[in-house]
Coordinates of C-alpha atoms in Angstrom, one line a residue:
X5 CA -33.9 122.2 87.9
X6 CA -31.6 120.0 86.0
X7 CA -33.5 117.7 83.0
X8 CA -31.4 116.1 80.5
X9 CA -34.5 117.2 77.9
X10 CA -34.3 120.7 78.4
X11 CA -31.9 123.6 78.2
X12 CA -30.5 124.6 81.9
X13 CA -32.6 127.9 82.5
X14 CA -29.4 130.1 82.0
X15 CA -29.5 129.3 78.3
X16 CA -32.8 129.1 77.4
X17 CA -33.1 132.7 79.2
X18 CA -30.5 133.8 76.9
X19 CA -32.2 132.2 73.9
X20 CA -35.4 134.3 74.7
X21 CA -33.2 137.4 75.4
X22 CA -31.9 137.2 71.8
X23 CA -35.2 137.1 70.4
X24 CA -33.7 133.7 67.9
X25 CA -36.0 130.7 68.7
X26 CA -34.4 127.7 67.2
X27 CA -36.7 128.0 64.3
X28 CA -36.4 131.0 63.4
X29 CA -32.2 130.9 62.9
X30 CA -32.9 129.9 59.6
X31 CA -33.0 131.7 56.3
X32 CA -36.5 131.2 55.2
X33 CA -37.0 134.1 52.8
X34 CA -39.0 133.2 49.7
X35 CA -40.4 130.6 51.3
X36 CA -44.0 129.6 52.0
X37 CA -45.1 128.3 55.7
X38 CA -45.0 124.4 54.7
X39 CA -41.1 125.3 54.0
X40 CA -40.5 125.6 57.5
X41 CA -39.0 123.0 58.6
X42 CA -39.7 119.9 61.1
X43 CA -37.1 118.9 63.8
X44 CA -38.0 116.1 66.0
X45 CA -35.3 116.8 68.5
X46 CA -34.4 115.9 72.4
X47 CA -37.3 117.5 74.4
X48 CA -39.8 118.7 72.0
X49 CA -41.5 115.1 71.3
X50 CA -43.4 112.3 73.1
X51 CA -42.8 108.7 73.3
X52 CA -45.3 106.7 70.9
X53 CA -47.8 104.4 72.8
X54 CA -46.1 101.0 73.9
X55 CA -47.4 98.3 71.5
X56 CA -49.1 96.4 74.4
X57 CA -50.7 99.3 75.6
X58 CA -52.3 99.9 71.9
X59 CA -53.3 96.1 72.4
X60 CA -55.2 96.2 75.5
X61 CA -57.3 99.5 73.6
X62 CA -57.5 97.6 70.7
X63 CA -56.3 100.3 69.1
X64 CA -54.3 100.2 65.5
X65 CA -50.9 99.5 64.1
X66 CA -49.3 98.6 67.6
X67 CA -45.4 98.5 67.0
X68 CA -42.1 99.7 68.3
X69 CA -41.2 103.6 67.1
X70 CA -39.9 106.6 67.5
X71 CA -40.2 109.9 66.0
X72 CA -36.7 110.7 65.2
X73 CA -37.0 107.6 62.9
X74 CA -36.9 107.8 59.0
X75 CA -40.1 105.2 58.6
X76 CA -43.3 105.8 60.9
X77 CA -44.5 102.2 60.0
X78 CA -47.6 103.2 59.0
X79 CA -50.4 100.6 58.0
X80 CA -51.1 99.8 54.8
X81 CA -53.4 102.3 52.7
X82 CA -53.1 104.8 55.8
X83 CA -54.0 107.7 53.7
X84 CA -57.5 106.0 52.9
X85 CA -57.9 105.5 56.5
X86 CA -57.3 109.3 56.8
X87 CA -59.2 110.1 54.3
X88 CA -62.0 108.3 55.2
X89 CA -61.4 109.3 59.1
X90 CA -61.8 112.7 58.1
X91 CA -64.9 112.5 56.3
X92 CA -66.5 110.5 59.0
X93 CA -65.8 113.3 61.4
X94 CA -66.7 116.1 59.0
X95 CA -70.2 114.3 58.7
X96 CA -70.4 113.9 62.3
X97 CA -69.1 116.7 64.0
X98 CA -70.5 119.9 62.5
X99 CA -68.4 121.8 64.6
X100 CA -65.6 120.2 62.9
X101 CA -67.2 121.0 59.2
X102 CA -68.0 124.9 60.8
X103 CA -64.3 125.4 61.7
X104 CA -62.4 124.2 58.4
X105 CA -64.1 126.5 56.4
X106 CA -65.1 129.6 58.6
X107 CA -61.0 131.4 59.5
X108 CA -60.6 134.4 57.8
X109 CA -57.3 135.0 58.5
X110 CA -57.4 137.4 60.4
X111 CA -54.9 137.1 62.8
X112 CA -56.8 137.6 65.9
X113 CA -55.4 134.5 67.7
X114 CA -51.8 134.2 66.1
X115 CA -50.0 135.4 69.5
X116 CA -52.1 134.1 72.2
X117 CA -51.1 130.3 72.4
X118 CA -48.0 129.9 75.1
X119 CA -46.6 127.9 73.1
X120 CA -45.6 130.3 70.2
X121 CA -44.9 132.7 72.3
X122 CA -42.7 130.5 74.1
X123 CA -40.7 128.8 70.8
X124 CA -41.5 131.5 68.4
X125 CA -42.4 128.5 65.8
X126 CA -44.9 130.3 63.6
X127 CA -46.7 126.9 63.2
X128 CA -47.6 127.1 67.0
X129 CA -50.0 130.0 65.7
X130 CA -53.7 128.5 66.4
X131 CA -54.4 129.9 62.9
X132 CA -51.2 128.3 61.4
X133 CA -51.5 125.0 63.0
X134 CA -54.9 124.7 62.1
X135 CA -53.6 125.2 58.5
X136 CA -51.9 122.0 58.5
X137 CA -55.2 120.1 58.4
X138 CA -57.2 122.7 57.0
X139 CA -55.0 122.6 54.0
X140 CA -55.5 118.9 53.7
X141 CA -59.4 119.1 53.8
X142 CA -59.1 121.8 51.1
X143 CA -57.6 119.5 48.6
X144 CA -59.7 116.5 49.4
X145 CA -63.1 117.5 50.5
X146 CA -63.2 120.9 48.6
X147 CA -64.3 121.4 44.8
X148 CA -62.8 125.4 44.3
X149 CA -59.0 123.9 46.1
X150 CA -59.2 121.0 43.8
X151 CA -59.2 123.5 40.6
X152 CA -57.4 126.6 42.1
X153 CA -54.7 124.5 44.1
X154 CA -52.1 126.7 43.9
X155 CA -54.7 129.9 44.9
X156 CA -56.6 127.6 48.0
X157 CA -53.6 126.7 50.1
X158 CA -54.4 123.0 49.3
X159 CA -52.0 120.3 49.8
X160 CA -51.7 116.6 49.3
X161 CA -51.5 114.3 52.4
X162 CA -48.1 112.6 52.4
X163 CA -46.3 111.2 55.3
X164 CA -44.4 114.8 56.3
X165 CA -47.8 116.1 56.3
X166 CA -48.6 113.3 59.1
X167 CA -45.0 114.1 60.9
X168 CA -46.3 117.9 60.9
X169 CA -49.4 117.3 62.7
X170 CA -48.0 114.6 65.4
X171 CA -45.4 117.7 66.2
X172 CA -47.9 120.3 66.2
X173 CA -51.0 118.9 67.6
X174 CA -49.1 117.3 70.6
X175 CA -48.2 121.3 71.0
X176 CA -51.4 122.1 71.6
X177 CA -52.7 121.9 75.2
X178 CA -56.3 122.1 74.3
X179 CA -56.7 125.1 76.4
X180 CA -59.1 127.1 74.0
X181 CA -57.1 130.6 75.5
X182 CA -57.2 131.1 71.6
X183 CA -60.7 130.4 70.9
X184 CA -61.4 133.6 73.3
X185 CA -59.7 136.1 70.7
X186 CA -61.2 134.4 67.4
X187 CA -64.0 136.5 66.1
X188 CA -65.1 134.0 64.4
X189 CA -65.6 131.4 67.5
X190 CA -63.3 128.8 65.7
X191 CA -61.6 126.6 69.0
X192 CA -58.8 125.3 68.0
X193 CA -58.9 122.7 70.8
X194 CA -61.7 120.8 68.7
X195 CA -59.4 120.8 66.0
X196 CA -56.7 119.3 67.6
X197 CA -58.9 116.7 69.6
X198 CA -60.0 115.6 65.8
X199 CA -56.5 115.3 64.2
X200 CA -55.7 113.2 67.4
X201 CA -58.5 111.0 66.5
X202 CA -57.4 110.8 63.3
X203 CA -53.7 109.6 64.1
X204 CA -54.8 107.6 66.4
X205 CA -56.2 105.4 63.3
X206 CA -53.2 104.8 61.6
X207 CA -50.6 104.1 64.9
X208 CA -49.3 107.5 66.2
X209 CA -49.9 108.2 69.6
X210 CA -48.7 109.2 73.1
X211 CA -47.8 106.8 75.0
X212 CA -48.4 109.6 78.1
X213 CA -51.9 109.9 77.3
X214 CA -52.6 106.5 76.2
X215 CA -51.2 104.6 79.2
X216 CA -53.6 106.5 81.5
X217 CA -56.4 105.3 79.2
X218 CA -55.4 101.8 79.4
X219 CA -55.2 101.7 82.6
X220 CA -58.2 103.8 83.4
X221 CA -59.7 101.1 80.9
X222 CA -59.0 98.3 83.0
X223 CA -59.0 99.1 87.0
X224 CA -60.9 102.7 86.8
X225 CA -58.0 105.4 88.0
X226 CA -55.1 106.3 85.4
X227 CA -52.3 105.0 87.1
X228 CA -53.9 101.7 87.1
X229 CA -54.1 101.1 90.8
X230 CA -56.0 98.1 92.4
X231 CA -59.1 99.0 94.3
X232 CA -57.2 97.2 97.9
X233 CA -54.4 99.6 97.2
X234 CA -56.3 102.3 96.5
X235 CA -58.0 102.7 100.0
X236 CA -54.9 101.4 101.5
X237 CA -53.6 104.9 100.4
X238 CA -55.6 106.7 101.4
X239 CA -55.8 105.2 104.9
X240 CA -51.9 106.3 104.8
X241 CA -53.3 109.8 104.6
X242 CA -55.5 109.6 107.0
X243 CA -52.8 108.2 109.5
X244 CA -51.0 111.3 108.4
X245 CA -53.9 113.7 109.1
X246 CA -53.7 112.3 112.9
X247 CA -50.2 112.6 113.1
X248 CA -50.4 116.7 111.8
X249 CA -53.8 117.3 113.8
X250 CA -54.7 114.3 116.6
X251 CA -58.2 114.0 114.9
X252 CA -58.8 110.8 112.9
X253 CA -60.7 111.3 110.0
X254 CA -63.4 108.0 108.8
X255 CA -63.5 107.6 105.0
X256 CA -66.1 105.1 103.4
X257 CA -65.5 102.7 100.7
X258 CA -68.1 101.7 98.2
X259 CA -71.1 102.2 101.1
X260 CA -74.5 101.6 99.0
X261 CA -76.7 104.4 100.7
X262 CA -74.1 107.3 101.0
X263 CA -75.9 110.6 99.9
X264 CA -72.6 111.5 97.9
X265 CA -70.5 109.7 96.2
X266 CA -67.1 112.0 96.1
X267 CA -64.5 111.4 92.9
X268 CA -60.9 113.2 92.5
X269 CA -58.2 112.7 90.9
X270 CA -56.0 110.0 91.5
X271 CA -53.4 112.5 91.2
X272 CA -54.7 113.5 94.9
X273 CA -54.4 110.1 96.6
X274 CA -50.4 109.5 94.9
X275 CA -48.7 112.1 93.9
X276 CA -47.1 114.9 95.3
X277 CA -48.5 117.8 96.2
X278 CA -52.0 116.2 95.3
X279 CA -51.9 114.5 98.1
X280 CA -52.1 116.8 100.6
X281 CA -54.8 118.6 99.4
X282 CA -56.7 115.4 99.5
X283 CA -56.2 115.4 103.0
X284 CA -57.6 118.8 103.3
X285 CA -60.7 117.4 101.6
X286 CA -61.0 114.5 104.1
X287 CA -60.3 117.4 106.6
X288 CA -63.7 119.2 105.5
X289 CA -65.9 116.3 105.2
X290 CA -65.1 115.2 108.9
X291 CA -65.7 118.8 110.1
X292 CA -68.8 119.4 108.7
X293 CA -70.0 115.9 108.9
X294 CA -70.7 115.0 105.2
X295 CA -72.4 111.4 104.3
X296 CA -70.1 110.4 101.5
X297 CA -68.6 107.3 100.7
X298 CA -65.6 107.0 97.8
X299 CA -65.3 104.4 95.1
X300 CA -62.4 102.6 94.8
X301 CA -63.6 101.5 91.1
X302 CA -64.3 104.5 89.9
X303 CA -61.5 106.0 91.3
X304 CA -60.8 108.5 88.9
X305 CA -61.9 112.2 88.3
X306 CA -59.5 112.5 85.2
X307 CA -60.8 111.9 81.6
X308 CA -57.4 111.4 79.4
X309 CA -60.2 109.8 76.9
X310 CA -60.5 113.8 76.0
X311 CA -57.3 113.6 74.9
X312 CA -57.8 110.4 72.7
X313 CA -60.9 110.0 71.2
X314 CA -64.7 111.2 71.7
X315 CA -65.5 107.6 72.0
X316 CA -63.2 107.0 74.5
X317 CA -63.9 110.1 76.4
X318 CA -67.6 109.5 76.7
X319 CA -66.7 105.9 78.0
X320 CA -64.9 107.4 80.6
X321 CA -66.6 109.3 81.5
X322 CA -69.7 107.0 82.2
X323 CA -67.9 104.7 84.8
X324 CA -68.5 107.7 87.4
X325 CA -72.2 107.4 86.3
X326 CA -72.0 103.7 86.5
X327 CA -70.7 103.5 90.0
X328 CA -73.2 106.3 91.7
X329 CA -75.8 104.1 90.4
X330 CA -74.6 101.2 91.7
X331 CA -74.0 102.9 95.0
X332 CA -77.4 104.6 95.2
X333 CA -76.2 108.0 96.0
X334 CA -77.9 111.2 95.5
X335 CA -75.5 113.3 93.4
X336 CA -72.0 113.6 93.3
X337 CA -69.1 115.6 94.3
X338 CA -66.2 116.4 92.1
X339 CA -62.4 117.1 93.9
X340 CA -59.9 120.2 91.9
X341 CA -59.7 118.6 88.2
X342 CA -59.3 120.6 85.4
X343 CA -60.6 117.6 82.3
X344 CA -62.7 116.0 84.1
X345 CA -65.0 119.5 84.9
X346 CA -64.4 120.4 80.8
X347 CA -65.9 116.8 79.7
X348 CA -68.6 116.9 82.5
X349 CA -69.5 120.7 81.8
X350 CA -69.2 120.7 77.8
X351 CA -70.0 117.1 76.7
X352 CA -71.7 115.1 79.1
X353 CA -75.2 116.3 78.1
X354 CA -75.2 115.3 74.7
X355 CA -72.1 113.0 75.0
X356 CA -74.1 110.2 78.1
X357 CA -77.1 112.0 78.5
X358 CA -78.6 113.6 81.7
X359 CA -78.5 111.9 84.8
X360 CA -81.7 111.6 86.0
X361 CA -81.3 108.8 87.8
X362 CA -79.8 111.0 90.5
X363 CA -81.3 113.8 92.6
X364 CA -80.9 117.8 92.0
X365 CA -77.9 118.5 94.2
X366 CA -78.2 120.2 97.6
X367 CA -75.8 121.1 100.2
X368 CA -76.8 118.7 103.1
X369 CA -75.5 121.2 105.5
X370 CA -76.9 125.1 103.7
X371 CA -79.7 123.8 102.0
X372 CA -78.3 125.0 98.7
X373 CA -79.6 123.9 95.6
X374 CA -77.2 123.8 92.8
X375 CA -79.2 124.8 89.9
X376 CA -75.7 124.6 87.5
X377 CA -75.9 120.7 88.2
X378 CA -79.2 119.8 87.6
X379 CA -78.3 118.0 83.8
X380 CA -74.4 116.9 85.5
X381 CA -75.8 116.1 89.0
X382 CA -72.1 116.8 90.0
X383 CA -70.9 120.0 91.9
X384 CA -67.6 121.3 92.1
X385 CA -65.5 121.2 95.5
X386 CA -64.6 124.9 95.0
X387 CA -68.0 125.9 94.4
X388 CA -69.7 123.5 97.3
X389 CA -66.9 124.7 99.6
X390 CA -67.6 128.8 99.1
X391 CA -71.1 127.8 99.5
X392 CA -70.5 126.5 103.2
X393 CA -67.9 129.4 104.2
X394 CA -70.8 132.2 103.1
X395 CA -72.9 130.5 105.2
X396 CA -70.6 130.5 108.2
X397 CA -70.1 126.5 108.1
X398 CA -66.3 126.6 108.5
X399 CA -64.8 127.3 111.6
X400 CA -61.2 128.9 110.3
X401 CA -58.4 130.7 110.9
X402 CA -56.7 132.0 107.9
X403 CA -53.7 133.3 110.4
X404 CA -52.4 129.2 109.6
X405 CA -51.6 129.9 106.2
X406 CA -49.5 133.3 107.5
X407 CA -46.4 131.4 106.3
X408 CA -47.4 131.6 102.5
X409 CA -47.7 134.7 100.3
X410 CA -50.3 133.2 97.6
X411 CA -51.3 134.2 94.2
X412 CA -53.7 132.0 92.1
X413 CA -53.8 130.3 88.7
X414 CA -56.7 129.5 86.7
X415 CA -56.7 125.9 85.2
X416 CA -58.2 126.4 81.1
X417 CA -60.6 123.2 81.6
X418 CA -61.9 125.3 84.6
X419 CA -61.9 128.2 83.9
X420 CA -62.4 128.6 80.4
X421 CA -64.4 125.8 80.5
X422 CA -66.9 126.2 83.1
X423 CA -66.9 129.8 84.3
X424 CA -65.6 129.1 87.5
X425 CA -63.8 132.3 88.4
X426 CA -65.0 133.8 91.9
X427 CA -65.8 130.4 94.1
X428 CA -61.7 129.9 94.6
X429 CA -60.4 133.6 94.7
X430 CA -63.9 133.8 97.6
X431 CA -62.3 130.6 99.6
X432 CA -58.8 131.5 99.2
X433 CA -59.3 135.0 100.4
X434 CA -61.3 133.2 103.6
X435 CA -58.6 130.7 104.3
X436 CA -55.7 133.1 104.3
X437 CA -54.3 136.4 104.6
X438 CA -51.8 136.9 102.0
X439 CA -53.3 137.3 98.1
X440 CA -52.3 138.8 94.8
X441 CA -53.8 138.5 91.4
X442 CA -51.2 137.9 88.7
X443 CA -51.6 140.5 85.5
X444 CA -55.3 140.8 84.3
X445 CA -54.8 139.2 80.6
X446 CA -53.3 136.1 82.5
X447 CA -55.9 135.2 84.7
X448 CA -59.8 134.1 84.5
X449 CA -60.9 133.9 80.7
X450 CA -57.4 134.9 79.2
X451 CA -55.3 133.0 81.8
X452 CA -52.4 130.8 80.6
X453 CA -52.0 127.6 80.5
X454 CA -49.6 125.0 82.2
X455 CA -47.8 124.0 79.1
X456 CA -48.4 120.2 80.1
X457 CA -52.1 119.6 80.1
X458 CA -54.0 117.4 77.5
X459 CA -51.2 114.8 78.6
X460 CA -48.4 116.3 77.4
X461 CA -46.3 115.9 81.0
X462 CA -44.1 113.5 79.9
X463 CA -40.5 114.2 80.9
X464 CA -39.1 113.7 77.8
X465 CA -41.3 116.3 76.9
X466 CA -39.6 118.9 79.2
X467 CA -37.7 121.6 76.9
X468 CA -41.0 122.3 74.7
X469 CA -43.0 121.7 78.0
X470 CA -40.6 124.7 79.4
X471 CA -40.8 127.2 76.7
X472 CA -44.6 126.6 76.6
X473 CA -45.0 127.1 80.6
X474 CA -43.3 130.2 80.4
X475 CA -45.8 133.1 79.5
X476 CA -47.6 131.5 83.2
X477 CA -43.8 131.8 84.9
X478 CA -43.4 135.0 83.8
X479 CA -46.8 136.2 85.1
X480 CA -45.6 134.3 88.0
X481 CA -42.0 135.8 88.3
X482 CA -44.1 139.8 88.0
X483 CA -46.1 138.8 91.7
X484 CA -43.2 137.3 92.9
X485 CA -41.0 140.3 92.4
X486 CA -44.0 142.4 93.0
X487 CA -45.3 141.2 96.2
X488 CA -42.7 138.7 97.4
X489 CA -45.1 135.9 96.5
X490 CA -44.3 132.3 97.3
X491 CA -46.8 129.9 96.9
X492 CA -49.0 129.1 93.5
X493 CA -52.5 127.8 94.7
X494 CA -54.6 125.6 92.3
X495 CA -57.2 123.8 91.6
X496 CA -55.9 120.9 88.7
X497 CA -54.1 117.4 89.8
X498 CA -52.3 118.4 86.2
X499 CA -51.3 121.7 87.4
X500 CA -50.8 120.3 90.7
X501 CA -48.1 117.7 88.7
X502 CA -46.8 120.3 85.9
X503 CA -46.5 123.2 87.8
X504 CA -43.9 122.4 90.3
X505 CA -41.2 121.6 87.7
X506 CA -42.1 125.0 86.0
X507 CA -41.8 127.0 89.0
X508 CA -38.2 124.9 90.0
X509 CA -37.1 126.1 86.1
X510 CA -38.3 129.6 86.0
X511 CA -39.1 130.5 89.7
X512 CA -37.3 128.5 92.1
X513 CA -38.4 129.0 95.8
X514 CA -42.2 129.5 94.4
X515 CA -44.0 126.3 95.7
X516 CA -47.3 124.9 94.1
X517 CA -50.6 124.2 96.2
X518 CA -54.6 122.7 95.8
X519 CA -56.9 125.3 97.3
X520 CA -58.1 122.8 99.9
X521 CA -54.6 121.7 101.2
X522 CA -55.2 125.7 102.4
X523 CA -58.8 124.7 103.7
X524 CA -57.0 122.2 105.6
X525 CA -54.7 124.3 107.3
X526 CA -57.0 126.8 108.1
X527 CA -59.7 124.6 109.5
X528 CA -60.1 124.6 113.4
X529 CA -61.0 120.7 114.3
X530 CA -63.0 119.8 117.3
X531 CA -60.9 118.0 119.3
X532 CA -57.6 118.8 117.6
X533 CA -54.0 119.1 119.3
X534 CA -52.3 122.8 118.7
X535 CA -51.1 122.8 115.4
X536 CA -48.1 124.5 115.1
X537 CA -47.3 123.2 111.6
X538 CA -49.5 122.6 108.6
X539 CA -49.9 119.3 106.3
X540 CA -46.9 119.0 104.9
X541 CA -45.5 119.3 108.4
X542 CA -43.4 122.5 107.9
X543 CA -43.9 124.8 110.5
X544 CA -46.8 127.8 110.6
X545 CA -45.8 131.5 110.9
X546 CA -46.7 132.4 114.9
X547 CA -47.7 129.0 115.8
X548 CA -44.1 127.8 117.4
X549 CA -44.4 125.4 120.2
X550 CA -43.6 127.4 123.0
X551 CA -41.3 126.7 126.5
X552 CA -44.7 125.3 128.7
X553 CA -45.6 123.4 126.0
X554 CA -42.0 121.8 125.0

């Protein structure tokens, strides 16, 4: 893979061989962890927010920047509206208070974020980059740091201090894999979400995460596509579907009455390879005969809100509310998302309230009744999926995925952050023949992130986004050598995006798949034409057209 923001793979390989990460060259004895320096460099930063994009959010100090530049711009009396930020969110957030003063230091956590272990900056330690704001709160919201400043750790907010945490809070991926090893149950990922908030007040952003938000703001779906192009896509997969299988599939828009109202990503109805495993989901519902209809103004599962602001989050989150509502449906049905299932799980409860305007989810086809949903009325396609396969549902033949030697990986938001382990190892292991784990303390609970979630997929974001990948291409590269595996199944439109440039810069020849892009292939369709090649038309082991049929 060739990236003018990254190292070719050669030399960064060599970089990690020599045990030297950039930050480390540098003779830094005597010297406390502030001393270490800040280098805003080609690759390891993110565009600022476009000043019309901080207009249509309303959001503060829209202007024209960059972080390599000397002056930030920052608005006039910006450390009040820190300070005062800060002390709004300490009031508010307890969790917030709980975690500033509870770290003892202990170390538990300082080598489990990928991305120290893939630049070898110490400030990439959760405990360390935590420091940079804790230190801050000790000097201004502490009486003991205010007396004993040079025993507390305290420091003064100037505008390095702010150039600190824009580097090292944007190199945080909100994955929480820390928060597993702290004995204390600090997560980090709060911490970051709050100093994110806090920038956002004065002006400095991410224009990655904050065009989504715009957009999502203003037609529902982060890419900010209309509602008329939004089924028109779609339809396009569907006349792919028939071209791949002979069955035409029969999506509804907006249909008042549906029982389920289904949301995704709209990583799964534009991008590449999201979009094939959106055409295994339209694959499933037609097979099993599933009343659902799909929004085209809530046509988002993603919540880059998470990434912005709790206020923005929880507004995001409601428009799916909003729309099912509107729709009348009974519950809903949520496509492979790894933010959307964190907000839904972890903060909708307290964040919009139960919905109790919608039934208790059941399977209309098992009977099932999805206990985990009753607050969310919103069940996971993995899980719903799993449910219909152990209940003999599916009619498949896992023989079509023959061509692909698989191995999984665990999206944080999903796996940390809702529990959900078994349900896709139970329906990969149905849909195909070929499966092996990567390394136990990379998978489940203690599995590795991306390096590109929490919207930090930006290209110009590629060299940090590489080093930070590579703890999950190295688990990667040890099944790939191991077992001659080939294919990295998923179940995050981020991962799904993120993934494939990792594998092309670390394993090249390993491609990235959804889980239900697998259900797709595997599913035996009444009415179907042989299939000799699966949905991204490329050809099925044992399924070659033979002489008769040519």
């Amino acid at each position: 893979m060739s990236n003018k923001y990254a190292l070719k793979p050669d030399e960064l390989k060599k970089e990690f061989e020599q045990k030297k990460p950039r930050i480390l060259k540098e003779n830094l004895a005597g010297k406390d962890w502030w001393d270490l320096p800040v280098e805003f460099r080609d690759g390891n930063w993110c565009f600022p927010a476009k000043p019309e994009v901080l207009e249509d959010l309303h959001f503060a100090n829209p202007r024209k920047w960059a972080a390599t530049d000397k002056d930030w711009q920052l608005p006039d009396g910006w450390e009040k509206i820190i300070h005062d930020g800060m002390k709004d969110r300490l009031k508010r957030f307890r969790s917030f208070k709980v975690f500033m003063d509870s770290c003892v230091r202990c170390g538990a956590c300082a080598d489990k974020c990928h991305f120290f272990l893939g630049t070898g900056d110490p400030k990439n330690m959760p405990v360390l980059r935590a420091e940079l704001v804790r230190s801050v709160y000790r000097n201004d919201f502490t009486t003991f740091a205010k007396i004993l400043k040079n025993f507390s750790g305290s420091r003064t907010l100037t505008q390095d201090v702010i150039k600190e945490w824009h580097m090292y809070f944007y190199q945080c991926t909100e994955c929480r894999r820390c928060s597993v090893f702290c004995p204390m149950g600090i997560d980090t990922a709060e911490i970051t979400m709050m100093v994110r908030e806090l920038l956002n007040l004065i002006g400095v952003n991410n224009n990655w995460i904050l065009a989504p938000v715009a957009n999502c703001n203003r037609t529902g779906n982060h890419l900010g596509i209309e509602p008329h192009t939004f089924e028109q896509n779609i339809m396009s997969l569907v006349d792919d579907i028939e071209d791949v299988t002979g069955i035409r599939v029969n999506p509804t828009f907006n249909r008042k009455g549906a029982e389920i109202l289904f949301i995704t990503p709209s990583g799964d109805v534009f991008a590449d390879p999201g979009v094939y495993t959106m055409m295994g989901y339209l694959l499933l519902f037609h097979h099993i005969g599933l009343d659902y209809t799909i929004s085209t103004y809530a046509s988002e599962g993603g919540n880059f809100g998470m990434f912005t602001s709790n206020e923005m989050m929880k507004k995001i989150n409601a428009k799916m509310y909003h729309e099912a509502k509107r729709l009348g449906v009974k519950w809903i049905l949520g496509g492979e998302c790894g933010h959307m299932w964190r907000v839904v799980q972890q903060y909708m409860g307290t964040m919009n309230g139960p919905a109790d305007f919608l039934k208790e989810p059941v399977s209309p086809i098992t009977g099932t009744k999805f206990t985990n949903a009753k607050s969310t009325k919103m069940v996971h396609i993995a899980e719903f999926t799993a449910d219909l396969i152990k209940h003999g549902k599916l009619k498949l033949d896992p023989k079509r995925n023959d061509h692909l030697r698989t191995t999984f990986h665990d999206s944080c938001n999903v796996a940390r952050g809702m529990g959900m382990f078994e349900e896709p190892r139970y329906v990969l292991n149905k849909v195909c023949n070929v499966f092996h784990e990567m390394p136990e303390n990379t998978i489940r609970e203690q599995t590795f992130c991306c390096g590109s979630g929490s919207g930090l997929n930006a290209e110009e974001f590629m060299d940090t986004r590489m080093r930070g990948g590579f703890p999950r291409a190295s688990a990667v590269a040890h099944v790939r050598e191991k077992h001659k595996v080939d294919s990295l199944v998923t179940i995050c439109a981020i991962d799904r995006a993120s993934l494939p440039a990792l594998m092309r810069y670390w394993n090249p020849g390993v491609l990235v798949y959804g889980l239900h892009e697998l259900v797709g292939n595997a599913l035996i369709m009444q009415g179907e034409k042989k299939r000799t090649e699966d949905l991204r038309e490329n050809p099925m082991a044992g399924f070659e057209e033979d002489d008769d049929d040519e």
